[in-house]
Coordinates of C-alpha atoms in Angstrom, one line a residue:
Chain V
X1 CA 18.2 72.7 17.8
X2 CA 15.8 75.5 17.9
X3 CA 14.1 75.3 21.1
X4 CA 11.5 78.1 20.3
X5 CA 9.9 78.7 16.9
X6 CA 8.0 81.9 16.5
X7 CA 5.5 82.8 13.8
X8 CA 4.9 84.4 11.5
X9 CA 8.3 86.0 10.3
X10 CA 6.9 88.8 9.3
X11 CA 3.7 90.6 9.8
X12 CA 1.0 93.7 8.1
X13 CA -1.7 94.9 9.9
X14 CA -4.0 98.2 9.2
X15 CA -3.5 100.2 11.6
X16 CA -6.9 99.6 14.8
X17 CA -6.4 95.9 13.6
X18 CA -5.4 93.1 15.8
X19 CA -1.8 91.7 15.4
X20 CA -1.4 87.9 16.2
X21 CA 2.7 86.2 17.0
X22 CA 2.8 82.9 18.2
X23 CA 5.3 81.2 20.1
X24 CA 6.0 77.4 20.5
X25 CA 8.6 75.8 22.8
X26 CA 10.1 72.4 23.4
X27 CA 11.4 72.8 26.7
X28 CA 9.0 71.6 29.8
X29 CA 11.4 73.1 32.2
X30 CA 10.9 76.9 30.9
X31 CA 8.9 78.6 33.3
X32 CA 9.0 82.5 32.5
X33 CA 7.8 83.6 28.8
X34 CA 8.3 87.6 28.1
X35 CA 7.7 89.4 25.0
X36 CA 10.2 91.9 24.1
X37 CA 9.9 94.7 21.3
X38 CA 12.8 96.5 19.2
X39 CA 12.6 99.2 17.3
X40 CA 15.8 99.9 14.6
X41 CA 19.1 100.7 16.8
X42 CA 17.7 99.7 20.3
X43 CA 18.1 96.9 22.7
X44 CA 15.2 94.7 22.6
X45 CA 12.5 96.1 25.7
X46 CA 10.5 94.3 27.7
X47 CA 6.9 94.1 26.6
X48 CA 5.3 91.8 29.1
X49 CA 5.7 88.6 30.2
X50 CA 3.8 85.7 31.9
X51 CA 4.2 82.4 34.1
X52 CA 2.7 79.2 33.5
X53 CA 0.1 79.1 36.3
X54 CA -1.7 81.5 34.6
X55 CA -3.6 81.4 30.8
X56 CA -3.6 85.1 30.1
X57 CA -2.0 87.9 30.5
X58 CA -3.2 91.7 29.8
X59 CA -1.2 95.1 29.8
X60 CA -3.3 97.7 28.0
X61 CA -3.2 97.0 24.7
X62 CA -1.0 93.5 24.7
X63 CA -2.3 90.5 26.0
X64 CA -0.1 87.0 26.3
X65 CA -2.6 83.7 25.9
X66 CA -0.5 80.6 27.4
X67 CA -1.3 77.4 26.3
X68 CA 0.8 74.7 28.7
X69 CA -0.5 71.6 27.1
X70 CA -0.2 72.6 23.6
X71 CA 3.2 73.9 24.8
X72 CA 2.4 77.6 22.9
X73 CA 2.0 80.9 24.1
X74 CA 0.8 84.6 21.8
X75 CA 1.1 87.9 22.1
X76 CA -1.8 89.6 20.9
X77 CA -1.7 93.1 20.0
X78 CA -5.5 95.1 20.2
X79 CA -6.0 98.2 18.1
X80 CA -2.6 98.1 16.0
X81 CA -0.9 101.7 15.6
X82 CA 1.5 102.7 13.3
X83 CA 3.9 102.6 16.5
X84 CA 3.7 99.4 17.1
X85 CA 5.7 98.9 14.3
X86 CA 8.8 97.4 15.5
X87 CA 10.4 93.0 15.4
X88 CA 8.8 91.4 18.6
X89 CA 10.6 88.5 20.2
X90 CA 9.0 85.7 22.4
X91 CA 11.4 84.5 24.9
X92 CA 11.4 81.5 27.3
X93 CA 13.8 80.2 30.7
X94 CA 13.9 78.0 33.0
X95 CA 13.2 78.6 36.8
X96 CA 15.5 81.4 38.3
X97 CA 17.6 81.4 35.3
X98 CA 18.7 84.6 33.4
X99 CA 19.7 82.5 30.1
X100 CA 16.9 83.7 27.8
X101 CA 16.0 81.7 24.6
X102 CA 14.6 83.9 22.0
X103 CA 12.1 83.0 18.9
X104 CA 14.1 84.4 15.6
X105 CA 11.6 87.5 15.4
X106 CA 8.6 88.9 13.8
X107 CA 8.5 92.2 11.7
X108 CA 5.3 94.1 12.4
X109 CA 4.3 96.8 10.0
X110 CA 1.3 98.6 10.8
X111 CA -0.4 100.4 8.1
X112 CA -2.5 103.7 8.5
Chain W
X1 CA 17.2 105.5 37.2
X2 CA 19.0 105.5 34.2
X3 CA 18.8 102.3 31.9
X4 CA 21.5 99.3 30.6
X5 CA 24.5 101.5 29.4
X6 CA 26.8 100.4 27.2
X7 CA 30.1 101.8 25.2
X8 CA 31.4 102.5 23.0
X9 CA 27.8 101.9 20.7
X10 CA 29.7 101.5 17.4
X11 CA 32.9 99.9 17.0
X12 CA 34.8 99.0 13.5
X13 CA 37.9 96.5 14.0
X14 CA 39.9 94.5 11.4
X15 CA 40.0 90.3 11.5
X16 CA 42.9 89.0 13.9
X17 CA 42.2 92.2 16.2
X18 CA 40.7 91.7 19.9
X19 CA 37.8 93.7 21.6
X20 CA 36.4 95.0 24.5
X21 CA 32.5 95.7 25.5
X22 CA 31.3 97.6 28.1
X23 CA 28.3 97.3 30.1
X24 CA 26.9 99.4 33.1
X25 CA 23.4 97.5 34.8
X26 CA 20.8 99.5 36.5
X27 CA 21.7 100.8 39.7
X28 CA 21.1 98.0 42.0
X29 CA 21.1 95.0 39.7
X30 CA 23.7 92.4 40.3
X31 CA 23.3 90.2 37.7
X32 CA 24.6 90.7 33.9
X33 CA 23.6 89.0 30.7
X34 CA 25.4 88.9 27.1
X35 CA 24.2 88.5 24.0
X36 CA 25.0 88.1 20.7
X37 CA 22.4 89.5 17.8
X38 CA 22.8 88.8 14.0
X39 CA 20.2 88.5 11.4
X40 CA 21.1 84.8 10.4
X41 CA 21.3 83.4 13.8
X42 CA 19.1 86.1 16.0
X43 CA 19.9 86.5 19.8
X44 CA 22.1 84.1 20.9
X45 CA 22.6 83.9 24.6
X46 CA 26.4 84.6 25.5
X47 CA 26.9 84.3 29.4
X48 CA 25.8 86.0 32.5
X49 CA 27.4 86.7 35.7
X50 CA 26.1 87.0 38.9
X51 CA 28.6 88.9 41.9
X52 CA 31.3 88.6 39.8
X53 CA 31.1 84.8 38.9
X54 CA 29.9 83.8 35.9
X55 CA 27.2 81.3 36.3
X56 CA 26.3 80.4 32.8
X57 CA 27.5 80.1 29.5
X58 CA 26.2 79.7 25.7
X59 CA 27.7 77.6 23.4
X60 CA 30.3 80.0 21.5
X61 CA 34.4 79.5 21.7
X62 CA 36.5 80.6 24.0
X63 CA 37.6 83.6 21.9
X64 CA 34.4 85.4 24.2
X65 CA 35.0 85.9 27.3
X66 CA 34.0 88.5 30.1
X67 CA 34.0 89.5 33.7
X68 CA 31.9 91.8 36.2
X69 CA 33.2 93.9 38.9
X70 CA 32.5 94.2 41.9
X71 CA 30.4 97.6 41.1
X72 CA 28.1 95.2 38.8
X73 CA 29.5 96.6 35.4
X74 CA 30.7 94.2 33.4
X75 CA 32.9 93.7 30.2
X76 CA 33.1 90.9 27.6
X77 CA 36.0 90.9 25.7
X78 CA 36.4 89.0 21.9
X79 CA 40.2 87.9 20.9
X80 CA 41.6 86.9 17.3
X81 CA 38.1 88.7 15.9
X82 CA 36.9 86.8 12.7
X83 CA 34.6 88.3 10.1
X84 CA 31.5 86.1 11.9
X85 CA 31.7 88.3 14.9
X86 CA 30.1 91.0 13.2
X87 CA 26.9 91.7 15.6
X88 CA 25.4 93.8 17.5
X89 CA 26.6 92.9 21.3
X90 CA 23.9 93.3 23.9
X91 CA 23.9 93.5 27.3
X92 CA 21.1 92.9 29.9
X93 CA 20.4 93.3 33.6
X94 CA 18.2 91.9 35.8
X95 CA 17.8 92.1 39.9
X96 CA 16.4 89.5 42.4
X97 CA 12.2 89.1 42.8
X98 CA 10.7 86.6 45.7
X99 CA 10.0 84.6 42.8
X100 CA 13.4 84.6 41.6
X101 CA 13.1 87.2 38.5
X102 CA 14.2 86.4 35.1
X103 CA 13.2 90.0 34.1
X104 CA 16.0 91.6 32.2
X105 CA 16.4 94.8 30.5
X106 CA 19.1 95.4 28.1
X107 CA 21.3 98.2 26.8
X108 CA 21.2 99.5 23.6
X109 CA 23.7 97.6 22.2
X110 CA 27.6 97.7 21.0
X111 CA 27.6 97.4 17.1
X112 CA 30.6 95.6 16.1
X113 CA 31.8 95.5 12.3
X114 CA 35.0 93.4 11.8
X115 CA 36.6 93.9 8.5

């Protein structure tokens, strides 16, 4: 049972464009919802990451929109670089736990 | 303060072999998180220990298993390796928030090929 679906699977943007990923989970109980980026041979870093009792979420140039009735949540990605260019992961657990659940990934390609 | 550290970062073994991962938290975290990563089945949560107990476990046999000392670093260890193991083995740490973090920040991995 996949208890988090992320969209799209993969992803090009031109580069100063916005980049969209959506997240959608099953799981009422999950109460913490990072973002994590991987570039090719890395460990997966953490991007940012929100709590339900807030909508939104902004670090520079990412921004996390959490939607608790629809049971969704984004990252959004303002002014796209050719750096950004890496699989992002939306993530979800439950209160005080350290058992992430991870979306299957989406490949971003930014394109000068 | 130095990052997740993990060795050996590649390792090549042969079916019917065992293994052993090792993991190194940040300096200060107490709690340690495994993961499995594969392009079929993505990141698959493996277990996580917490002052040397484990307090929670993913659904794979009991071929993984692992421990963490009492210095925080922790090992997982694979017996009777099948060809399905191939992966990239990640570990992740994480310390204690008023909130009760779930932040955790992994290593760069342990790529395991098992011919």
């Amino acid at each position: 049972q996949q208890q988090v679906k992320q969209s799209p699977q993969s992803l090009i943007v031109q580069k100063g464009g916005i980049s969209i990923i959506n997240c959608a989970y099953e799981n009422t109980a999950f109460d913490y919802f990072p973002w994590y980026q991987q570039f090719p041979g890395k460990g997966p870093a953490l991007l940012i990451a929100i709590r339900p009792d807030v909508s939104e979420k902004k670090e520079g140039r990412f921004t996390i929109s959490f939607n608790k009735s629809a049971k969704q949540f984004s990252l959004h990605i303002m002014d796209s670089q050719p750096g950004d260019s890496a699989t992002y992961f939306c993530a979800t657990s439950g209160a005080g736990s350290y058992q992430l659940t991870f979306g299957k990934g989406t490949k971003l390609s930014v394109i000068p | 303060k130095a990052g997740v550290t993990q060795t050996p970062r590649y390792l090549i073994k042969t079916r019917g072999q065992q293994v052993t991962l090792s993991c190194s938290p940040i300096s200060g975290h107490r709690s340690v998180s495994w993961y499995q990563q594969t392009p079929g089945q993505g990141l698959q949560f493996l277990f996580e220990y917490f002052s040397e107990t484990q307090r929670n476990k993913g659904n794979f046999p009991g071929r993984f298993s692992g421990r963490q000392f009492s210095n925080s670093r922790s090992e997982m260890n694979v017996s009777t390796l099948e060809l399905g193991d191939s992966a990239l083995y990640l570990c992740a740490s994480s310390w204690m928030t008023s909130r009760g973090s779930n932040e955790q920040f992994f290593g760069p991995g342990t790529r395991l090929t098992v011919l």
